[in-house]
Structure formats: C-alpha cells, structure tokens
Amino acid sequence: MADAEASADVAVVGAGPAGLYTACCAGFRGLSSVLVDALPEPGGQVAALYPEKRIYDVAGHPAVRGRELIDGLIAQVEPFRPRFLLGRTATSLVPEEGRGWAIRLEDGGLVRAGAVVIAAGLGRSVPRSLPCLRPYQGRGVTHHVRHLDEHRGRDVVIVGGGGSAVDWALALAPIARSVTVVHRRSAFRAHEHSVKQMYASGVRVLTDAQVMACQGTERLEEVWVRTEEQEWKIPAQVLVGALGFITNLGPIADWGLRMSNRLVLVDGAMQTNTPGVYAVGDICHYEGRVPLISVAFGEAATAANHAAVELRPGSRLAPEHSTDLDAIPLS
C-alpha cells in the first residue's frame, strides 16, 4: 500500500536528473527532501527513453550513458536520505497557512513541504506511432531501447529521422544481426557527424520511405517498407518507433503558475510567480535559457539554495564548499 502522507523541507516534483540533483543540493544545505514521480523508477526520461544512449554535454564526462548518469546521481543523493514516491502523480498544489505547501497525489496521498521545486521535464510524454505498428505494441514494437543486449542477434528496424533514431542505429549496429533505418524524408534531423557515422557503419538506410505493414503470428516477424522505387520485405523481430513524443504538462498546468508556451516562467532565483515554488530543467523558461542537462544542474543548485534561505531566514545564499563537508558520508 502506498504511503498516505509524507513531509519534508523540500518537495521535488520529478525524479529525473534535475530533480535528483535538486535533492542533493538541498541535502548539502541540511534540508530533507521527498521526490514524487509518475514513473516507476528514478531517472525521468533519461532512464525511461534512452538509458543506453551516450550523453556528451555533462561536465566532467567526455561521454556517459544515460543509465550511468542516473546511477551516479542516485549514489550522490543517497547520503542525504531523500524519500522517493515513485509511480505516483502529483495532481494539485495548495498553500497551507504557516506550513508551506500540500501536494495531493492521484492515489489520495499527501505530501507536505516548506518549499516545492518542479523538475518535471517536458511533462507527460506519449510516443507517436503509426496505425500499422499498434497491433504489435509490446510484441516486437517498442519506442525506446532500455537494454541494448536484449537485441543481440536480432533484426531491428528503426523508424524515424531524428537524433534518437540515428543514435539507436549506431548503438545497435555492433550488437544486432541487422539494423535498418526507415525515414520518410531524404534528410535526417540529427547531428551531421552522427548521420555520417550511421551511413559508414553498415546500417541499411532507406529514405523517402514509409512502413506500410507489420506481419507476424504471435510477435513481429517482418516489416513491409515502400520507397519511390520499390517495396521491401524486411525481417524484423524488433521495430523501434523513434517518431517523437506528444507531451503535455498534465495537472501542473492547473497549478496557477505563470506560463509561456507550456513552460513555467521563473526569475533569476528559479522561483515562479508563486513564492516558495521553483521550477528547474526543461519545464522552466527564462530569457536565453539553453535546454541542456548541464544547465539544469545549475538551475537545481540555484533553486535549492534560494529555498534554503527562504526556509531558514538569515542563512547565507552561497553554500559552503562541498570539500569542507567532511561529515557527509559521500562514499
């Protein structure tokens, strides 16, 4: 049975990279935290959508796989003992007289906190699909690759033309028996260097092409693809639909926060128009923001330290150097 009530100094809505680091920064300031996320495991979209993908824009890591990044963030925050409420959706945010905030959960649970940091990424994401793929959803058709090794020795078809499609093709090329990328246009919306690598990797690339049908008895067995010149029957035990996602903020859109283009507007302290409520990561917006994980980490630190000053008036905004906090068991 899910916990009926939880309380902490800081409630973090979203347990992705920005949320996890927010809890860590709160811990450095001696604040307790509780993280709420609708997904069943921490890590947000990084863990759910591209755990095996390499990320190149995190300081100190020439390249780090999504899963490794999340594992490191969890290990980093563990000494501060945050409470995780996973697989639970935050539905409402209500001020409590003299006590901060109450967050109602979809299952009837309640979270009370002095400050709230919203780190919900792009909100709820629903993968785009094609009618011919839907009958085989979960029977060979997927929209992301959780574990590369699951596809060792298989024939894989990837549908899409963005960065994820190209990245999955490169990651699966050395593992799968065959990899075919099907894109309905002639040009890819991905880094030019990655596209060149894909063409040089032995991956079969079919452009100006569309998936017309999927076939198989109990599971996917083959995919029919049509180009301008011909039709292809391609053996496939796996089809990755890398067609993007339809996102929405869900209940957060009704929390009375000032927004623009489905993003929560914040000031230099990462505070929203509602005092005591902050937003960090891809869900927030301010002039000049760059949507990178590394930027979200800085926003998390800013929000947590301003929350510390708000919750403990008279304390310094700038934290101590982490190298001075020898009492924290970081190993």
Short mmCIF file of C-alpha atoms in Angstrom, two decimals:
data_model
loop_
_atom_site.label_atom_id
_atom_site.label_comp_id
_atom_site.label_asym_id
_atom_site.label_seq_id
_atom_site.Cartn_x
_atom_site.Cartn_y
_atom_site.Cartn_z
CA MET A 1 0.00 0.00 0.00
CA ALA A 2 1.29 3.47 -0.93
CA ASP A 3 2.22 5.86 1.86
CA ALA A 4 -0.74 8.09 2.73
CA GLU A 5 1.34 11.08 3.81
CA ALA A 6 4.91 12.33 3.64
CA SER A 7 6.62 15.54 4.69
CA ALA A 8 9.98 17.20 4.08
CA ASP A 9 11.62 20.60 3.89
CA VAL A 10 11.59 20.45 0.08
CA ALA A 11 9.24 18.54 -2.20
CA VAL A 12 10.66 17.86 -5.65
CA VAL A 13 8.13 17.04 -8.37
CA GLY A 14 10.09 14.94 -10.84
CA ALA A 15 12.91 12.48 -10.19
CA GLY A 16 14.89 12.98 -13.38
CA PRO A 17 18.45 14.39 -13.45
CA ALA A 18 17.35 17.91 -12.42
CA GLY A 19 15.14 16.60 -9.63
CA LEU A 20 17.78 14.24 -8.26
CA TYR A 21 20.39 16.98 -8.21
CA THR A 22 17.95 19.38 -6.57
CA ALA A 23 17.55 16.90 -3.70
CA CYS A 24 21.32 16.58 -3.47
CA CYS A 25 21.82 20.36 -3.28
CA ALA A 26 19.06 20.58 -0.68
CA GLY A 27 20.87 17.92 1.31
CA PHE A 28 24.08 19.95 1.25
CA ARG A 29 22.11 22.72 2.97
CA GLY A 30 20.78 20.33 5.62
CA LEU A 31 17.28 20.18 4.12
CA SER A 32 15.26 17.00 3.87
CA SER A 33 13.55 16.19 0.58
CA VAL A 34 10.87 14.00 -0.92
CA LEU A 35 10.75 13.27 -4.66
CA VAL A 36 7.49 12.49 -6.44
CA ASP A 37 7.45 10.99 -9.92
CA ALA A 38 4.79 9.30 -12.04
CA LEU A 39 7.39 6.91 -13.45
CA PRO A 40 8.10 3.69 -11.52
CA GLU A 41 11.85 4.34 -11.23
CA PRO A 42 14.03 7.42 -10.76
CA GLY A 43 15.78 8.94 -13.75
CA GLY A 44 12.96 10.57 -15.69
CA GLN A 45 13.08 10.39 -19.47
CA VAL A 46 16.79 9.59 -19.42
CA ALA A 47 16.11 6.29 -17.65
CA ALA A 48 12.86 5.58 -19.46
CA LEU A 49 13.75 6.53 -23.02
CA TYR A 50 17.50 6.39 -23.59
CA PRO A 51 19.31 4.62 -20.74
CA GLU A 52 21.96 3.19 -23.11
CA LYS A 53 22.46 6.37 -25.12
CA ARG A 54 25.68 8.31 -24.65
CA ILE A 55 25.35 11.89 -23.37
CA TYR A 56 28.13 14.30 -24.29
CA ASP A 57 27.18 17.58 -22.58
CA VAL A 58 27.69 16.74 -18.90
CA ALA A 59 30.72 18.46 -17.40
CA GLY A 60 33.47 16.09 -16.33
CA HIS A 61 32.21 13.26 -18.55
CA PRO A 62 33.60 13.05 -22.09
CA ALA A 63 30.67 10.66 -22.62
CA VAL A 64 28.32 8.99 -20.17
CA ARG A 65 25.48 6.56 -20.79
CA GLY A 66 22.09 7.66 -19.55
CA ARG A 67 21.86 4.78 -17.08
CA GLU A 68 25.33 5.50 -15.69
CA LEU A 69 24.46 9.17 -15.21
CA ILE A 70 21.31 8.31 -13.27
CA ASP A 71 23.12 5.69 -11.18
CA GLY A 72 25.72 8.33 -10.29
CA LEU A 73 23.08 10.89 -9.34
CA ILE A 74 21.29 8.38 -7.12
CA ALA A 75 24.56 7.44 -5.42
CA GLN A 76 25.31 11.14 -4.93
CA VAL A 77 21.99 11.91 -3.26
CA GLU A 78 21.73 8.73 -1.17
CA PRO A 79 23.74 10.07 1.82
CA PHE A 80 21.03 12.69 2.33
CA ARG A 81 18.31 10.02 2.51
CA PRO A 82 15.65 11.54 0.30
CA ARG A 83 12.27 9.86 0.23
CA PHE A 84 11.11 8.57 -3.15
CA LEU A 85 7.42 8.35 -4.02
CA LEU A 86 7.59 6.66 -7.42
CA GLY A 87 4.76 5.64 -9.70
CA ARG A 88 2.69 8.43 -8.15
CA THR A 89 1.35 11.52 -9.89
CA ALA A 90 1.14 14.94 -8.24
CA THR A 91 -2.29 16.38 -9.05
CA SER A 92 -2.69 19.58 -7.03
CA LEU A 93 -0.64 22.17 -5.16
CA VAL A 94 -2.30 24.04 -2.30
CA PRO A 95 -0.77 26.51 0.19
CA GLU A 96 -1.08 25.66 3.88
CA GLU A 97 -1.31 28.51 6.36
CA GLY A 98 2.08 28.86 8.01
CA ARG A 99 3.19 25.38 6.88
CA GLY A 100 4.25 25.78 3.28
CA TRP A 101 2.59 23.57 0.70
CA ALA A 102 0.43 20.48 0.37
CA ILE A 103 0.73 18.37 -2.77
CA ARG A 104 -2.15 15.99 -3.36
CA LEU A 105 -1.33 12.77 -5.21
CA GLU A 106 -3.55 10.92 -7.65
CA ASP A 107 -3.82 7.93 -5.34
CA GLY A 108 -5.05 10.08 -2.45
CA GLY A 109 -1.67 10.53 -0.80
CA LEU A 110 -0.46 13.88 0.52
CA VAL A 111 2.98 15.49 0.60
CA ARG A 112 3.66 18.48 2.86
CA ALA A 113 6.74 20.66 2.33
CA GLY A 114 8.09 24.08 3.12
CA ALA A 115 9.17 24.67 -0.49
CA VAL A 116 8.40 23.00 -3.81
CA VAL A 117 10.71 22.53 -6.78
CA ILE A 118 9.08 21.43 -10.02
CA ALA A 119 11.50 19.38 -12.11
CA ALA A 120 9.01 17.54 -14.28
CA GLY A 121 10.88 17.82 -17.58
CA LEU A 122 8.52 18.19 -20.50
CA GLY A 123 5.67 16.68 -18.51
CA ARG A 124 3.82 13.56 -19.53
CA SER A 125 5.06 12.05 -22.80
CA VAL A 126 3.07 9.79 -25.12
CA PRO A 127 5.02 8.26 -28.02
CA ARG A 128 3.89 8.99 -31.55
CA SER A 129 3.04 5.88 -33.50
CA LEU A 130 1.68 4.61 -36.81
CA PRO A 131 -1.54 2.62 -37.24
CA CYS A 132 0.32 -0.40 -38.61
CA LEU A 133 2.59 -0.53 -35.54
CA ARG A 134 -0.08 -0.53 -32.84
CA PRO A 135 -1.18 -4.20 -33.15
CA TYR A 136 2.40 -5.25 -32.36
CA GLN A 137 2.99 -2.87 -29.45
CA GLY A 138 4.74 -4.93 -26.79
CA ARG A 139 5.08 -7.81 -29.26
CA GLY A 140 8.15 -6.55 -31.04
CA VAL A 141 7.26 -2.88 -31.42
CA THR A 142 8.73 -0.50 -28.85
CA HIS A 143 9.51 3.20 -28.67
CA HIS A 144 12.79 3.08 -26.82
CA VAL A 145 15.61 0.67 -26.03
CA ARG A 146 16.11 0.01 -22.34
CA HIS A 147 18.86 -2.62 -22.66
CA LEU A 148 20.94 -2.91 -25.80
CA ASP A 149 21.90 -6.51 -25.10
CA GLU A 150 18.27 -7.63 -25.33
CA HIS A 151 18.54 -7.13 -29.08
CA ARG A 152 21.74 -9.05 -29.64
CA GLY A 153 21.46 -11.20 -32.77
CA ARG A 154 18.09 -9.75 -33.76
CA ASP A 155 16.95 -7.96 -36.90
CA VAL A 156 15.99 -4.43 -35.89
CA VAL A 157 14.07 -1.83 -37.86
CA ILE A 158 14.16 1.77 -36.62
CA VAL A 159 11.54 4.19 -37.91
CA GLY A 160 12.30 7.91 -37.66
CA GLY A 161 14.68 10.62 -38.76
CA GLY A 162 15.67 12.47 -35.61
CA GLY A 163 18.65 12.21 -33.33
CA SER A 164 17.21 9.30 -31.35
CA ALA A 165 16.74 7.17 -34.47
CA VAL A 166 20.33 7.76 -35.56
CA ASP A 167 21.71 7.22 -32.04
CA TRP A 168 19.85 3.91 -31.64
CA ALA A 169 21.10 2.76 -35.03
CA LEU A 170 24.71 3.45 -34.06
CA ALA A 171 24.30 1.80 -30.65
CA LEU A 172 22.62 -1.33 -32.05
CA ALA A 173 24.81 -1.79 -35.15
CA PRO A 174 27.55 -3.79 -33.36
CA ILE A 175 25.01 -5.90 -31.43
CA ALA A 176 22.06 -6.70 -33.68
CA ARG A 177 22.19 -9.11 -36.61
CA SER A 178 20.95 -6.32 -38.85
CA VAL A 179 19.77 -2.74 -38.44
CA THR A 180 17.56 -0.90 -40.94
CA VAL A 181 16.57 2.75 -40.57
CA VAL A 182 13.41 3.88 -42.35
CA HIS A 183 12.82 7.62 -42.75
CA ARG A 184 10.06 9.25 -44.74
CA ARG A 185 12.28 12.17 -45.81
CA SER A 186 15.64 12.35 -47.56
CA ALA A 187 17.45 14.34 -44.84
CA PHE A 188 17.84 13.47 -41.15
CA ARG A 189 17.20 15.87 -38.25
CA ALA A 190 20.29 14.77 -36.37
CA HIS A 191 23.89 15.84 -35.87
CA GLU A 192 25.69 15.68 -39.21
CA HIS A 193 28.59 13.77 -37.72
CA SER A 194 26.27 11.08 -36.34
CA VAL A 195 24.49 10.73 -39.68
CA LYS A 196 27.83 10.22 -41.44
CA GLN A 197 28.76 7.60 -38.85
CA MET A 198 25.46 5.81 -39.45
CA TYR A 199 25.99 5.61 -43.20
CA ALA A 200 29.53 4.31 -42.64
CA SER A 201 28.52 1.74 -40.02
CA GLY A 202 26.85 -0.83 -42.26
CA VAL A 203 23.35 0.15 -41.19
CA ARG A 204 20.88 -0.08 -44.09
CA VAL A 205 19.25 3.33 -44.55
CA LEU A 206 16.02 3.70 -46.53
CA THR A 207 15.00 7.32 -47.08
CA ASP A 208 11.88 8.71 -48.73
CA ALA A 209 10.36 5.51 -47.39
CA GLN A 210 7.36 4.52 -45.31
CA VAL A 211 6.43 1.47 -43.27
CA MET A 212 3.30 0.07 -44.89
CA ALA A 213 2.61 -3.02 -42.78
CA CYS A 214 3.88 -5.25 -40.00
CA GLN A 215 3.40 -9.01 -40.08
CA GLY A 216 3.84 -11.90 -37.71
CA THR A 217 1.83 -14.51 -35.86
CA GLU A 218 2.27 -14.01 -32.12
CA ARG A 219 5.13 -11.50 -32.45
CA LEU A 220 6.57 -9.24 -35.11
CA GLU A 221 8.38 -11.16 -37.83
CA GLU A 222 8.70 -8.82 -40.80
CA VAL A 223 8.08 -5.26 -41.92
CA TRP A 224 6.92 -4.05 -45.34
CA VAL A 225 8.54 -0.79 -46.48
CA ARG A 226 7.78 1.18 -49.62
CA THR A 227 10.14 3.63 -51.32
CA GLU A 228 9.59 5.53 -54.54
CA GLU A 229 11.35 2.78 -56.48
CA GLN A 230 10.25 -0.45 -54.83
CA GLU A 231 8.81 -2.34 -51.89
CA TRP A 232 10.97 -4.11 -49.34
CA LYS A 233 10.11 -7.06 -47.12
CA ILE A 234 12.48 -6.82 -44.17
CA PRO A 235 12.91 -9.49 -41.49
CA ALA A 236 12.39 -7.87 -38.09
CA GLN A 237 11.91 -9.18 -34.59
CA VAL A 238 12.14 -5.64 -33.21
CA LEU A 239 10.83 -2.33 -34.50
CA VAL A 240 11.81 0.84 -32.67
CA GLY A 241 9.36 3.66 -33.38
CA ALA A 242 11.58 6.72 -32.88
CA LEU A 243 8.89 9.12 -34.08
CA GLY A 244 8.98 11.55 -31.20
CA PHE A 245 6.54 12.16 -28.37
CA ILE A 246 3.43 14.19 -27.71
CA THR A 247 3.95 15.95 -24.39
CA ASN A 248 1.69 17.84 -22.01
CA LEU A 249 2.09 19.22 -18.52
CA GLY A 250 -0.82 17.30 -17.08
CA PRO A 251 -2.11 18.63 -13.73
CA ILE A 252 0.79 21.09 -13.36
CA ALA A 253 -0.86 23.30 -15.99
CA ASP A 254 -3.64 23.98 -13.47
CA TRP A 255 -1.43 25.00 -10.54
CA GLY A 256 -1.79 28.75 -11.16
CA LEU A 257 1.80 29.20 -12.34
CA ARG A 258 2.64 31.85 -14.92
CA MET A 259 3.48 30.10 -18.17
CA SER A 260 4.55 30.68 -21.74
CA ASN A 261 4.38 28.09 -24.47
CA ARG A 262 3.63 25.32 -21.93
CA LEU A 263 6.73 26.23 -19.91
CA VAL A 264 6.81 27.62 -16.38
CA LEU A 265 8.30 31.11 -16.18
CA VAL A 266 10.91 31.70 -13.48
CA ASP A 267 13.11 34.54 -12.26
CA GLY A 268 16.84 34.54 -11.54
CA ALA A 269 16.27 32.53 -8.35
CA MET A 270 14.36 29.90 -10.37
CA GLN A 271 11.26 30.99 -8.47
CA THR A 272 7.87 31.02 -10.17
CA ASN A 273 5.25 33.75 -9.73
CA THR A 274 4.24 31.85 -6.58
CA PRO A 275 6.67 32.45 -3.68
CA GLY A 276 8.16 29.23 -2.38
CA VAL A 277 7.57 27.35 -5.62
CA TYR A 278 10.51 26.92 -8.00
CA ALA A 279 10.97 25.25 -11.39
CA VAL A 280 14.13 23.82 -12.93
CA GLY A 281 15.11 21.84 -16.00
CA ASP A 282 13.19 21.60 -19.25
CA ILE A 283 9.87 22.59 -17.67
CA CYS A 284 11.10 26.11 -16.87
CA HIS A 285 11.78 29.11 -19.07
CA TYR A 286 13.64 32.40 -18.83
CA GLU A 287 15.22 34.56 -21.48
CA GLY A 288 18.30 32.97 -23.00
CA ARG A 289 17.83 29.50 -21.49
CA VAL A 290 19.70 26.65 -23.21
CA PRO A 291 17.98 23.23 -22.85
CA LEU A 292 20.91 21.10 -21.67
CA ILE A 293 21.23 18.71 -18.73
CA SER A 294 24.30 20.64 -17.59
CA VAL A 295 22.23 23.85 -17.47
CA ALA A 296 19.51 22.07 -15.46
CA PHE A 297 22.09 21.08 -12.85
CA GLY A 298 22.97 24.75 -12.31
CA GLU A 299 19.29 25.63 -12.05
CA ALA A 300 18.81 22.89 -9.45
CA ALA A 301 21.62 24.31 -7.32
CA THR A 302 20.20 27.83 -7.61
CA ALA A 303 16.67 26.75 -6.63
CA ALA A 304 17.81 24.62 -3.69
CA ASN A 305 19.99 27.37 -2.22
CA HIS A 306 17.31 30.03 -2.55
CA ALA A 307 14.85 27.62 -0.93
CA ALA A 308 17.32 27.17 1.93
CA VAL A 309 17.38 30.93 2.57
CA GLU A 310 13.59 31.10 2.40
CA LEU A 311 13.14 28.23 4.86
CA ARG A 312 15.88 29.42 7.20
CA PRO A 313 15.86 33.24 7.19
CA GLY A 314 19.26 34.73 7.92
CA SER A 315 21.22 31.88 6.40
CA ARG A 316 23.67 32.59 3.59
CA LEU A 317 22.66 32.13 -0.03
CA ALA A 318 26.06 30.78 -1.03
CA PRO A 319 26.63 27.31 0.43
CA GLU A 320 29.85 26.10 1.96
CA HIS A 321 32.32 24.46 -0.37
CA SER A 322 31.38 20.80 -0.65
CA THR A 323 35.04 19.90 0.01
CA ASP A 324 34.59 21.28 3.53
CA LEU A 325 31.68 18.97 4.38
CA ASP A 326 33.75 16.04 5.62
CA ALA A 327 30.97 14.87 7.91
CA ILE A 328 28.83 13.79 4.98
CA PRO A 329 29.44 10.10 4.13
CA LEU A 330 29.85 10.51 0.37
CA SER A 331 31.41 7.13 -0.21
#
